[in-house]
Amino acid sequence: MNSIFAPAKINLFLDVLGRRPDGYHDLHTAFCAVDLCDELTIEFVGRREDSGWLAIRQFTVEGPFANGTPADARNLVWRALDQALLIVKQQNARFWDRFYPRFDLRLVKNIPHGAGLGGGSSDAAAALLLFRRIVRQLLTEGGLPDLDLDPKELRRVATALGSDVPFFLKGGMAEATGRGELLGPLPTRELILLIVKPAFSISTVDAYRALRPEMLGPASDAYGLRRWLGRETEEFPVLNNTFERALDPVYPELRTIREAMMEHGALLARLSGSGSASFGLFPDTASRDQAHEALRGSHACFPCRSLGPVG
Ligand code: C5P
């Protein structure tokens, strides 16, 4: 079956360091993939008979958060597939001549939007990974020599699609700098989590706009996090998210949600990315489930765990 899960992420910490001349911001963050997932299916439906570029015959979006997800070229999945086709056209003329493919896409949206959970970015990375698998399958079935897509090209395309997309090509946990695309390893430790999304969403662009220069700079103990994840210490490090200072005054509910999770025993409760979802990291499932009980009446709640790396 040509399906793939596209996991959400949280940011265990997120320090916005400064504004760059290109309009983006330099970050220092720790990504963690979690088992709240969208699901993408790409079906090869045969050779195209026309000469147009359009490779997508049908694009359906379903699931609890389908509403507000465009099923056209505005969707990052569509753009990812377009870019991936371009790579394969340049890299493997034999594939292109033989298959000149057309696809049906189906996306099941379980990850809420405007939440800082990276759903759209993860869908895009999933499209690249799944497309790569399909190309290899078609080559093998067609008796043509196997050829993997150039990983450097995939990373370049991923970075152009969005700052979080390269992380989702790897999954698991990673420390990141730059726009969020320069990735380094983190020790893996299974985390028991609760993600809480209030009724409102926050656009990433608006969240960055709300930052003031005095809010920026390093504030999190990344070294302490590495040691804690590697079980070298049980002392939990100080971890921050720069966006809380900018967004808490506008959305007081964000602080209330984090406080409720801390009251139920969370080791850490932070905004994820630029919000509006927050997550709590708990020492055990009992305390996580209590927090879930307390918050489920007023917010969308997603109990989940951290995931290992892709593949
Ligand atoms: O990279 P992506 O398309 O996900 O970013 C969306 C917007 O968020 C950018 O246009 C920019 O305004 C802001 N952004 C930023 N610095 C980053 C990542 C995103 O300013 N590192």
mmCIF file of N, CA and C in Angstrom, residues 221-291:
data_model
loop_
_atom_site.group_PDB
_atom_site.id
_atom_site.type_symbol
_atom_site.label_atom_id
_atom_site.label_comp_id
_atom_site.label_asym_id
_atom_site.label_seq_id
_atom_site.Cartn_x
_atom_site.Cartn_y
_atom_site.Cartn_z
ATOM 1 N N ASP A 221 18.574 25.545 28.254
ATOM 2 C CA ASP A 221 19.757 24.749 28.583
ATOM 3 C C ASP A 221 19.795 23.510 27.671
ATOM 4 N N ALA A 222 20.301 23.725 26.445
ATOM 5 C CA ALA A 222 20.338 22.633 25.463
ATOM 6 C C ALA A 222 21.261 21.505 25.939
ATOM 7 N N TYR A 223 22.357 21.886 26.581
ATOM 8 C CA TYR A 223 23.306 20.887 27.096
ATOM 9 C C TYR A 223 22.614 20.008 28.145
ATOM 10 N N GLY A 224 21.847 20.665 29.049
ATOM 11 C CA GLY A 224 21.093 19.937 30.081
ATOM 12 C C GLY A 224 20.063 18.994 29.462
ATOM 13 N N LEU A 225 19.436 19.434 28.362
ATOM 14 C CA LEU A 225 18.445 18.578 27.691
ATOM 15 C C LEU A 225 19.120 17.336 27.114
ATOM 16 N N ARG A 226 20.276 17.532 26.450
ATOM 17 C CA ARG A 226 20.996 16.378 25.887
ATOM 18 C C ARG A 226 21.314 15.381 26.986
ATOM 19 N N ARG A 227 21.774 15.891 28.135
ATOM 20 C CA ARG A 227 22.145 15.009 29.251
ATOM 21 C C ARG A 227 20.904 14.294 29.816
ATOM 22 N N TRP A 228 19.807 15.025 29.911
ATOM 23 C CA TRP A 228 18.585 14.413 30.456
ATOM 24 C C TRP A 228 18.059 13.348 29.497
ATOM 25 N N LEU A 229 18.051 13.668 28.189
ATOM 26 C CA LEU A 229 17.565 12.686 27.209
ATOM 27 C C LEU A 229 18.451 11.447 27.195
ATOM 28 N N GLY A 230 19.764 11.643 27.387
ATOM 29 C CA GLY A 230 20.714 10.531 27.409
ATOM 30 C C GLY A 230 20.780 9.835 28.766
ATOM 31 N N ARG A 231 19.908 10.220 29.675
ATOM 32 C CA ARG A 231 19.838 9.671 31.046
ATOM 33 C C ARG A 231 21.138 9.814 31.810
ATOM 34 N N GLU A 232 21.885 10.890 31.503
ATOM 35 C CA GLU A 232 23.106 11.149 32.278
ATOM 36 C C GLU A 232 22.773 11.891 33.564
ATOM 37 N N THR A 233 21.590 12.499 33.603
ATOM 38 C CA THR A 233 21.120 13.192 34.802
ATOM 39 C C THR A 233 19.600 13.061 34.860
ATOM 40 N N GLU A 234 19.036 13.118 36.066
ATOM 41 C CA GLU A 234 17.579 13.151 36.176
ATOM 42 C C GLU A 234 17.107 14.574 36.516
ATOM 43 N N GLU A 235 18.076 15.489 36.601
ATOM 44 C CA GLU A 235 17.717 16.883 36.876
ATOM 45 C C GLU A 235 17.159 17.499 35.595
ATOM 46 N N PHE A 236 15.915 17.974 35.664
ATOM 47 C CA PHE A 236 15.291 18.453 34.429
ATOM 48 C C PHE A 236 15.789 19.867 34.095
ATOM 49 N N PRO A 237 16.223 20.106 32.857
ATOM 50 C CA PRO A 237 16.826 21.403 32.496
ATOM 51 C C PRO A 237 15.790 22.519 32.327
ATOM 52 N N VAL A 238 16.263 23.750 32.322
ATOM 53 C CA VAL A 238 15.418 24.906 32.009
ATOM 54 C C VAL A 238 15.246 24.971 30.491
ATOM 55 N N LEU A 239 13.994 24.910 30.041
ATOM 56 C CA LEU A 239 13.705 24.954 28.599
ATOM 57 C C LEU A 239 12.635 26.009 28.359
ATOM 58 N N ASN A 240 12.845 26.832 27.333
ATOM 59 C CA ASN A 240 11.934 27.951 27.085
ATOM 60 C C ASN A 240 11.362 27.940 25.683
ATOM 61 N N ASN A 241 10.364 28.756 25.496
ATOM 62 C CA ASN A 241 9.867 29.044 24.150
ATOM 63 C C ASN A 241 9.666 30.557 24.074
ATOM 64 N N THR A 242 10.422 31.213 23.198
ATOM 65 C CA THR A 242 10.408 32.673 23.069
ATOM 66 C C THR A 242 9.006 33.220 22.787
ATOM 67 N N PHE A 243 8.214 32.445 22.038
ATOM 68 C CA PHE A 243 6.902 32.954 21.618
ATOM 69 C C PHE A 243 5.936 33.163 22.793
ATOM 70 N N GLU A 244 6.172 32.454 23.898
ATOM 71 C CA GLU A 244 5.237 32.599 25.035
ATOM 72 C C GLU A 244 5.192 34.049 25.511
ATOM 73 N N ARG A 245 6.344 34.680 25.582
ATOM 74 C CA ARG A 245 6.373 36.073 26.068
ATOM 75 C C ARG A 245 5.570 36.998 25.167
ATOM 76 N N ALA A 246 5.612 36.724 23.870
ATOM 77 C CA ALA A 246 4.891 37.579 22.928
ATOM 78 C C ALA A 246 3.400 37.241 22.880
ATOM 79 N N LEU A 247 3.068 35.949 23.053
ATOM 80 C CA LEU A 247 1.682 35.523 22.814
ATOM 81 C C LEU A 247 0.831 35.414 24.081
ATOM 82 N N ASP A 248 1.456 35.154 25.235
ATOM 83 C CA ASP A 248 0.669 35.028 26.488
ATOM 84 C C ASP A 248 -0.204 36.259 26.764
ATOM 85 N N PRO A 249 0.333 37.474 26.578
ATOM 86 C CA PRO A 249 -0.511 38.642 26.861
ATOM 87 C C PRO A 249 -1.730 38.742 25.934
ATOM 88 N N VAL A 250 -1.582 38.239 24.704
ATOM 89 C CA VAL A 250 -2.692 38.301 23.740
ATOM 90 C C VAL A 250 -3.677 37.152 23.980
ATOM 91 N N TYR A 251 -3.152 35.988 24.351
ATOM 92 C CA TYR A 251 -3.984 34.789 24.560
ATOM 93 C C TYR A 251 -3.720 34.233 25.961
ATOM 94 N N PRO A 252 -4.354 34.796 27.001
ATOM 95 C CA PRO A 252 -4.087 34.363 28.384
ATOM 96 C C PRO A 252 -4.357 32.872 28.620
ATOM 97 N N GLU A 253 -5.207 32.279 27.775
ATOM 98 C CA GLU A 253 -5.522 30.851 27.908
ATOM 99 C C GLU A 253 -4.278 29.968 27.782
ATOM 100 N N LEU A 254 -3.293 30.451 27.030
ATOM 101 C CA LEU A 254 -2.087 29.642 26.818
ATOM 102 C C LEU A 254 -1.393 29.363 28.144
ATOM 103 N N ARG A 255 -1.288 30.399 28.965
ATOM 104 C CA ARG A 255 -0.638 30.234 30.264
ATOM 105 C C ARG A 255 -1.483 29.316 31.176
ATOM 106 N N THR A 256 -2.795 29.510 31.128
ATOM 107 C CA THR A 256 -3.693 28.684 31.959
ATOM 108 C C THR A 256 -3.517 27.199 31.622
ATOM 109 N N ILE A 257 -3.414 26.892 30.345
ATOM 110 C CA ILE A 257 -3.248 25.486 29.918
ATOM 111 C C ILE A 257 -1.931 24.932 30.460
ATOM 112 N N ARG A 258 -0.862 25.714 30.332
ATOM 113 C CA ARG A 258 0.451 25.226 30.813
ATOM 114 C C ARG A 258 0.430 25.057 32.330
ATOM 115 N N GLU A 259 -0.205 26.003 33.024
ATOM 116 C CA GLU A 259 -0.268 25.908 34.493
ATOM 117 C C GLU A 259 -1.043 24.670 34.925
ATOM 118 N N ALA A 260 -2.134 24.370 34.207
ATOM 119 C CA ALA A 260 -2.932 23.181 34.561
ATOM 120 C C ALA A 260 -2.082 21.921 34.414
ATOM 121 N N MET A 261 -1.276 21.858 33.373
ATOM 122 C CA MET A 261 -0.443 20.657 33.159
ATOM 123 C C MET A 261 0.633 20.562 34.243
ATOM 124 N N MET A 262 1.217 21.696 34.630
ATOM 125 C CA MET A 262 2.232 21.682 35.694
ATOM 126 C C MET A 262 1.587 21.241 37.020
ATOM 127 N N GLU A 263 0.362 21.701 37.276
ATOM 128 C CA GLU A 263 -0.336 21.306 38.515
ATOM 129 C C GLU A 263 -0.587 19.798 38.567
ATOM 130 N N HIS A 264 -0.697 19.171 37.410
ATOM 131 C CA HIS A 264 -0.907 17.719 37.379
ATOM 132 C C HIS A 264 0.402 16.959 37.259
ATOM 133 N N GLY A 265 1.500 17.619 37.553
ATOM 134 C CA GLY A 265 2.773 16.888 37.682
ATOM 135 C C GLY A 265 3.676 16.898 36.463
ATOM 136 N N ALA A 266 3.376 17.735 35.437
ATOM 137 C CA ALA A 266 4.257 17.781 34.260
ATOM 138 C C ALA A 266 5.667 18.236 34.658
ATOM 139 N N LEU A 267 6.676 17.665 33.996
ATOM 140 C CA LEU A 267 8.061 18.119 34.181
ATOM 141 C C LEU A 267 8.274 19.417 33.423
ATOM 142 N N LEU A 268 7.476 19.564 32.359
ATOM 143 C CA LEU A 268 7.621 20.714 31.469
ATOM 144 C C LEU A 268 6.286 20.941 30.780
ATOM 145 N N ALA A 269 5.877 22.206 30.658
ATOM 146 C CA ALA A 269 4.701 22.532 29.846
ATOM 147 C C ALA A 269 5.063 23.778 29.055
ATOM 148 N N ARG A 270 5.053 23.663 27.748
ATOM 149 C CA ARG A 270 5.488 24.761 26.878
ATOM 150 C C ARG A 270 4.576 24.866 25.674
ATOM 151 N N LEU A 271 4.625 26.041 25.043
ATOM 152 C CA LEU A 271 3.988 26.230 23.746
ATOM 153 C C LEU A 271 4.766 25.384 22.739
ATOM 154 N N SER A 272 4.106 24.839 21.723
ATOM 155 C CA SER A 272 4.823 24.143 20.658
ATOM 156 C C SER A 272 5.001 25.095 19.480
ATOM 157 N N GLY A 273 6.224 25.261 19.013
ATOM 158 C CA GLY A 273 6.500 26.175 17.911
ATOM 159 C C GLY A 273 5.930 27.542 18.218
ATOM 160 N N SER A 274 5.158 28.096 17.276
ATOM 161 C CA SER A 274 4.570 29.408 17.477
ATOM 162 C C SER A 274 3.097 29.295 17.888
ATOM 163 N N GLY A 275 2.704 28.106 18.442
ATOM 164 C CA GLY A 275 1.359 27.919 18.950
ATOM 165 C C GLY A 275 0.355 27.705 17.826
ATOM 166 N N SER A 276 -0.897 27.487 18.206
ATOM 167 C CA SER A 276 -1.489 27.693 19.516
ATOM 168 C C SER A 276 -1.514 26.455 20.414
ATOM 169 N N ALA A 277 -0.960 25.314 19.963
ATOM 170 C CA ALA A 277 -0.961 24.125 20.825
ATOM 171 C C ALA A 277 0.162 24.226 21.850
ATOM 172 N N SER A 278 -0.091 23.678 23.031
ATOM 173 C CA SER A 278 0.948 23.517 24.045
ATOM 174 C C SER A 278 1.097 22.032 24.305
ATOM 175 N N PHE A 279 2.226 21.654 24.905
ATOM 176 C CA PHE A 279 2.387 20.255 25.272
ATOM 177 C C PHE A 279 2.869 20.181 26.717
ATOM 178 N N GLY A 280 2.531 19.071 27.353
ATOM 179 C CA GLY A 280 3.079 18.758 28.670
ATOM 180 C C GLY A 280 3.899 17.487 28.545
ATOM 181 N N LEU A 281 5.030 17.466 29.225
ATOM 182 C CA LEU A 281 5.877 16.274 29.280
ATOM 183 C C LEU A 281 5.752 15.719 30.692
ATOM 184 N N PHE A 282 5.332 14.452 30.810
ATOM 185 C CA PHE A 282 4.970 13.883 32.113
ATOM 186 C C PHE A 282 5.907 12.745 32.508
ATOM 187 N N PRO A 283 6.073 12.551 33.839
ATOM 188 C CA PRO A 283 6.959 11.478 34.306
ATOM 189 C C PRO A 283 6.345 10.095 34.135
ATOM 190 N N ASP A 284 5.005 10.011 34.018
ATOM 191 C CA ASP A 284 4.348 8.705 33.857
ATOM 192 C C ASP A 284 2.967 8.908 33.223
ATOM 193 N N THR A 285 2.361 7.799 32.795
ATOM 194 C CA THR A 285 1.065 7.913 32.113
ATOM 195 C C THR A 285 -0.042 8.313 33.101
ATOM 196 N N ALA A 286 0.101 7.929 34.384
ATOM 197 C CA ALA A 286 -0.959 8.256 35.364
ATOM 198 C C ALA A 286 -1.121 9.772 35.475
ATOM 199 N N SER A 287 -0.010 10.515 35.619
ATOM 200 C CA SER A 287 -0.127 11.974 35.750
ATOM 201 C C SER A 287 -0.580 12.594 34.421
ATOM 202 N N ARG A 288 -0.120 12.037 33.316
ATOM 203 C CA ARG A 288 -0.554 12.544 32.008
ATOM 204 C C ARG A 288 -2.065 12.358 31.842
ATOM 205 N N ASP A 289 -2.560 11.183 32.234
ATOM 206 C CA ASP A 289 -3.989 10.903 32.077
ATOM 207 C C ASP A 289 -4.844 11.800 32.974
ATOM 208 N N GLN A 290 -4.317 12.133 34.159
ATOM 209 C CA GLN A 290 -5.039 13.069 35.041
ATOM 210 C C GLN A 290 -5.142 14.461 34.396
ATOM 211 N N ALA A 291 -4.034 14.906 33.842
ATOM 212 C CA ALA A 291 -4.048 16.214 33.154
ATOM 213 C C ALA A 291 -5.033 16.178 31.990
#
